[in-house]
Coordinates of C-alpha atoms in Angstrom, one line a residue:
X1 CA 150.9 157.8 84.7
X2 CA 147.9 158.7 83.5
X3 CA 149.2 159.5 80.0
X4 CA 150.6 156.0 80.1
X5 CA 147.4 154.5 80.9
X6 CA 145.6 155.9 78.2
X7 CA 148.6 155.2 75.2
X8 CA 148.1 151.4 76.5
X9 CA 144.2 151.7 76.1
X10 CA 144.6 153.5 72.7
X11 CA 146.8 150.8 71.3
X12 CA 144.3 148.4 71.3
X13 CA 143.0 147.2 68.0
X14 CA 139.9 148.7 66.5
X15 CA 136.6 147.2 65.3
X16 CA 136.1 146.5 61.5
X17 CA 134.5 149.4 60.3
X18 CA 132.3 147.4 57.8
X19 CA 131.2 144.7 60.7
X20 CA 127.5 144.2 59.5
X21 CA 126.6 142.7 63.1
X22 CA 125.7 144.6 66.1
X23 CA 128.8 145.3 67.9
X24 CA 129.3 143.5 71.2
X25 CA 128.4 146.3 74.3
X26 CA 127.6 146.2 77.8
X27 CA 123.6 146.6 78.6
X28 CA 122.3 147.1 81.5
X29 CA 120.2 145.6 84.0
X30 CA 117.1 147.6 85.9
X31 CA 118.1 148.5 89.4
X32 CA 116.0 146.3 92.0
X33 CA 117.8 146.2 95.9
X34 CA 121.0 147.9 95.7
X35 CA 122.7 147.2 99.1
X36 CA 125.8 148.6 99.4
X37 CA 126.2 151.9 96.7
X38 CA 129.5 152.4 97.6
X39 CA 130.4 149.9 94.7
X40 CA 129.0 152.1 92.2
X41 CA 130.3 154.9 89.9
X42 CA 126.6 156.4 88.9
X43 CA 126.3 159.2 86.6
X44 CA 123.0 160.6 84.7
X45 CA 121.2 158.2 82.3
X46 CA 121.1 160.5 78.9
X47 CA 118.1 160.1 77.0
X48 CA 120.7 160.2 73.6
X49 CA 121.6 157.7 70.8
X50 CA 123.2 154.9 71.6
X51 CA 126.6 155.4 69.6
X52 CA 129.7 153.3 69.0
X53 CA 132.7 154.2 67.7
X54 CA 134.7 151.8 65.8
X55 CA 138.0 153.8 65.4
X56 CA 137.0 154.8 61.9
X57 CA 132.9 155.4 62.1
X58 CA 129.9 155.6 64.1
X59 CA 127.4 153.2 64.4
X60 CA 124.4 152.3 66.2
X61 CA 123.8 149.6 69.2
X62 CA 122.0 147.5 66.0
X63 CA 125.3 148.4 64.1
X64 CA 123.6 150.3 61.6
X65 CA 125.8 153.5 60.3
X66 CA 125.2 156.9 61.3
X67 CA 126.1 159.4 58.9
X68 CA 127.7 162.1 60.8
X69 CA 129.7 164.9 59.5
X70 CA 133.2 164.2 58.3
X71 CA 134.5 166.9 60.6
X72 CA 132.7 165.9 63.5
X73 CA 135.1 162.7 63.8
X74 CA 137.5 163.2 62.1
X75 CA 139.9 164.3 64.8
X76 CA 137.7 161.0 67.4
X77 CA 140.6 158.5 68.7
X78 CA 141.5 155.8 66.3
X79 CA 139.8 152.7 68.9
X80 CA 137.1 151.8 69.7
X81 CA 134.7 154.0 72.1
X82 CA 131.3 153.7 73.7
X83 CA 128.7 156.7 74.4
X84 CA 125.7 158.3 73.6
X85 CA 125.0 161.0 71.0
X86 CA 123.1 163.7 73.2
X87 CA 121.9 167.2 72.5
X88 CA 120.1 167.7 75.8
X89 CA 117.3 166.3 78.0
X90 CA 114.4 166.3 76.7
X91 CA 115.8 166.7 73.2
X92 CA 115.6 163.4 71.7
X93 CA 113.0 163.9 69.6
X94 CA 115.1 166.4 67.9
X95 CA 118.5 164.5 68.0
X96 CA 116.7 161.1 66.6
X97 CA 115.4 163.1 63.3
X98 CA 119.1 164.6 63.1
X99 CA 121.2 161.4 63.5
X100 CA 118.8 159.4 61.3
X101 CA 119.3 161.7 58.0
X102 CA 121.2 160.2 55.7
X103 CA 122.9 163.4 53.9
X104 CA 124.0 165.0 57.7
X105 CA 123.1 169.0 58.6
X106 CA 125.8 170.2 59.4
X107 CA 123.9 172.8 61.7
X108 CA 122.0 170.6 63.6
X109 CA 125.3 168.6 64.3
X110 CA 126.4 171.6 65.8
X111 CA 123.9 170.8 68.7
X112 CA 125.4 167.0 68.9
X113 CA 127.6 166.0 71.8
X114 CA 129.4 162.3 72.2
X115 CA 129.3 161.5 75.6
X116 CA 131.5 158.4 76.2
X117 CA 130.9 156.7 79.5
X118 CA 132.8 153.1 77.8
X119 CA 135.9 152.1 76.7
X120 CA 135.6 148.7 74.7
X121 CA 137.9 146.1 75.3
X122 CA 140.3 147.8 77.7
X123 CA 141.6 146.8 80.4
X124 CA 142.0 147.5 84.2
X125 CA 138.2 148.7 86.1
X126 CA 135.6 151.0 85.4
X127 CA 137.5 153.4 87.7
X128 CA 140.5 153.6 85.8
X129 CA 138.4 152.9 82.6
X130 CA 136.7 156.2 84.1
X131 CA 139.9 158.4 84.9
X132 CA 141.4 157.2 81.3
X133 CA 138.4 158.4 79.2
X134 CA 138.9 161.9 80.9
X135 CA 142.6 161.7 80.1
X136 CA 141.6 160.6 76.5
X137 CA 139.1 163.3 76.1
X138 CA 141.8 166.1 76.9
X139 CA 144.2 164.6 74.9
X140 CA 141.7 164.6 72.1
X141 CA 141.0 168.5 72.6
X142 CA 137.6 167.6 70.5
X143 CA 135.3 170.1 72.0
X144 CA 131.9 167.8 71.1
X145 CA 133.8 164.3 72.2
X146 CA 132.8 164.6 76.2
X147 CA 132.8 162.3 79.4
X148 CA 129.7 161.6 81.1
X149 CA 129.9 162.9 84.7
X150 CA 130.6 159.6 87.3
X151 CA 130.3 160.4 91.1
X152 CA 129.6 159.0 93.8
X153 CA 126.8 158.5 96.7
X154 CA 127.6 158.3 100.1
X155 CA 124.2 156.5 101.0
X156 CA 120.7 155.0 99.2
X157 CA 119.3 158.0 100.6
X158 CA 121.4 160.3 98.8
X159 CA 120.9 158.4 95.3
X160 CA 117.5 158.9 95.9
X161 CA 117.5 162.5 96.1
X162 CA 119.8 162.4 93.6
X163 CA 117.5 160.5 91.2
X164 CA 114.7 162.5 92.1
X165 CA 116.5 166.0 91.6
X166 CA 117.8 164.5 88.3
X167 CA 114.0 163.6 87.5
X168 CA 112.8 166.9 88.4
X169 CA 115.6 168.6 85.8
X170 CA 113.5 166.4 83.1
X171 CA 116.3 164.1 83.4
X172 CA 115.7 159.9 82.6
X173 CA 117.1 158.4 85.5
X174 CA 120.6 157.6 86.7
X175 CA 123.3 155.0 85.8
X176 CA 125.2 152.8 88.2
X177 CA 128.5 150.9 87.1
X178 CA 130.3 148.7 89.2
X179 CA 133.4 150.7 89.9
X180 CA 135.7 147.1 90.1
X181 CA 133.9 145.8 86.6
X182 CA 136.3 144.6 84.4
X183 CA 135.2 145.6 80.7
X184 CA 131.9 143.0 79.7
X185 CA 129.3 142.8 77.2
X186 CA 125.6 141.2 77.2
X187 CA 123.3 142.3 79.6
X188 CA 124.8 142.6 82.8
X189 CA 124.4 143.5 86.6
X190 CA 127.7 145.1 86.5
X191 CA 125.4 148.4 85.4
X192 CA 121.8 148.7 86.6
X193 CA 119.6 151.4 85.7
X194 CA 117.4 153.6 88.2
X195 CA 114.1 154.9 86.9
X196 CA 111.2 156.1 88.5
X197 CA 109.4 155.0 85.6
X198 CA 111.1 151.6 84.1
X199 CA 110.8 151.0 80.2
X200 CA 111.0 148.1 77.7
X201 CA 110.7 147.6 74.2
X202 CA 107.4 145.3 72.0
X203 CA 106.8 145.0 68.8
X204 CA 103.4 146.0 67.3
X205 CA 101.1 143.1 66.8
X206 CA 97.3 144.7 66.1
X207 CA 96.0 148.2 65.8
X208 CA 92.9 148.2 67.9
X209 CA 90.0 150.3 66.7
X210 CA 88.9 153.9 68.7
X211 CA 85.7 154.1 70.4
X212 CA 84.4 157.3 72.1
X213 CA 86.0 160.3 71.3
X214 CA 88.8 158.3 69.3
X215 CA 86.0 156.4 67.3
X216 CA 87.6 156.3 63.8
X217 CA 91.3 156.6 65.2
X218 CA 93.7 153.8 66.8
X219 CA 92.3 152.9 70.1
X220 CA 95.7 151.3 70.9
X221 CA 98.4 149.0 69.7
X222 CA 98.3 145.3 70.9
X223 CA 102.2 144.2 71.6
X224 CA 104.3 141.2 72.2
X225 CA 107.5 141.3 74.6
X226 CA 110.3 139.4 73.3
X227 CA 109.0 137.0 75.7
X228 CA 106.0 136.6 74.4
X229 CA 103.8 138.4 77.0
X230 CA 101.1 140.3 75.2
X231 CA 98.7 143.0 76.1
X232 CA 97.6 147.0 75.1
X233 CA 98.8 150.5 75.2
X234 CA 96.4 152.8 75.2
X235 CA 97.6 155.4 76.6
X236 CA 100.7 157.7 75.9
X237 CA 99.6 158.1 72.1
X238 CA 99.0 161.5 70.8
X239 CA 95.9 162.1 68.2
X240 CA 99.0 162.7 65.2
X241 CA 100.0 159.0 66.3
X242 CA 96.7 157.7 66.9
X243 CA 96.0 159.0 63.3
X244 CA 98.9 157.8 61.8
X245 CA 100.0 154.7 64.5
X246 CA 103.0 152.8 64.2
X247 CA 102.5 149.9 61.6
X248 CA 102.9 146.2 62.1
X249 CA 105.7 145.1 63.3
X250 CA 107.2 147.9 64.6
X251 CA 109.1 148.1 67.5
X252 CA 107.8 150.5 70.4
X253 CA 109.0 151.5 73.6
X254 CA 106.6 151.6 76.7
X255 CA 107.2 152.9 80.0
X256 CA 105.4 150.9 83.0
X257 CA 105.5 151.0 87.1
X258 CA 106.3 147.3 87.8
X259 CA 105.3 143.9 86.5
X260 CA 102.5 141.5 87.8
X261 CA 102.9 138.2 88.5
X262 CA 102.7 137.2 85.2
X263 CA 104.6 139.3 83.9
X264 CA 102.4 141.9 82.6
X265 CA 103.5 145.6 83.1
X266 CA 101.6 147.7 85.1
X267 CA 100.2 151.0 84.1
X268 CA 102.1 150.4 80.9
X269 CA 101.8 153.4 78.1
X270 CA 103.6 153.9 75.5
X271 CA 106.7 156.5 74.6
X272 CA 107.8 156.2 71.3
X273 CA 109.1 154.4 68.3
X274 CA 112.0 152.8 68.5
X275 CA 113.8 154.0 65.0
X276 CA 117.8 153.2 65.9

């Protein structure tokens, strides 16, 4: 049956490969009041690279090519697929400067891992969406092409020491997919995402001058949310960054506690550049 399943998934047309528009995916929505966690399939939330396969190449969320080795897909399924390139926690850093080259290391692909946790377009609910993608994966016999890990909780205590022993293994955060979701794109409440720490991106409007001991450096960057909300961070930078900061219209990514009435984050610092 299973088999079945995932020759009726694989069927499924692919993507253009030379689509010059982001591809249509599922985002998610940041976990507020989750009442009943039993309608959840929650898995780890990889600090990676967004990645989508097409059935032919890899692309970013922005749709943007990535040039990976020929023999790291050549043997992917021919439709589409949805994951995240990941090397390890607290590895993304490392895994950014590797997918962004342009001629690909074939030595620091080695590291890579795709871990799929989508399967555009196909039918039936994330469950059997879930149970398929292992299937598809075995099938496969691809020892880099990999299934990110969905369980479930028994209570909103246990996802909280689940998220907080996840945390404490330098892990982001955790992942929760409604386990009757039909297949959707946009963002959605169908998956939430659980932080201690919640995170959003700005773009850079002002480089605000150093005073004290950064006197001469950046003293921070002055952003704008995409809706329109503006304020500093000035915190979070290192002294490489604050020599060399982000220019202009960059877009930055900032971690924060909550938002204010006006929509302000709290104890907002920033984290990094956003480059894919």
């Amino acid at each position: 049956m299973l088999t079945a399943l995932t020759l009726a998934f694989l069927a499924l047309p692919a993507f253009p490969a030379l689509a010059a528009e982001p591809p249509p995916l599922l985002l998610a929505e940041t976990a507020q009041a989750i009442t009943d966690v039993s309608l959840y399939l929650v898995s780890e939330k990889l600090d990676g690279v967004r990645a989508f396969w097409d059935g032919q190449s890899l692309r970013t969320r922005n749709g943007n090519p990535i040039a990976a080795p020929a023999w790291f897909v050549e043997k992917f399924p021919p439709r589409p697929l949805d994951g995240e390139l990941w090397i390890g926690r607290g590895q993304f850093d490392r895994l950014s400067a590797t997918v962004r080259r342009q001629v690909p290391d074939d030595a620091e692909w080695r590291q890579v891992r795709y871990m799929l946790f989508e399967l555009p377009h196909a039918s039936g609910t994330f469950r059997e969406r879930a149970q398929a993608m292992r299937q598809l994966v075995v099938e496969a016999d691809v020892p880099w092409l990999q299934v990110v890990d969905q369980f479930e909780v028994a209570s909103r205590k246990a996802l909280e020491n689940k998220l907080a022993e996840i945390v404490q293994a330098g892990g982001e955060g955790l992942m929760l997919h409604r386990a009757d979701a039909p297949y959707l794109t946009g963002r959605h409440d169908a998956l939430l995402k659980l932080k201690l720490w919640q995170d959003a991106e700005a773009t850079v409007i002002a480089h605000l001058p150093g005073k004290g001991k950064y006197r001469g450096l950046l003293g921070g960057l002055r952003v704008r949310t995409p809706e329109g909300v503006e304020f500093t961070l000035g915190t979070g930078l290192s002294d490489a960054e604050r020599r060399d900061p982000p220019p202009l219209g960059a877009l930055v990514t900032y971690r924060y506690r909550e938002l204010t009435h006006y929509g302000v984050p709290r104890f907002a610092s920033y984290y990094r550049v956003r480059e894919l």
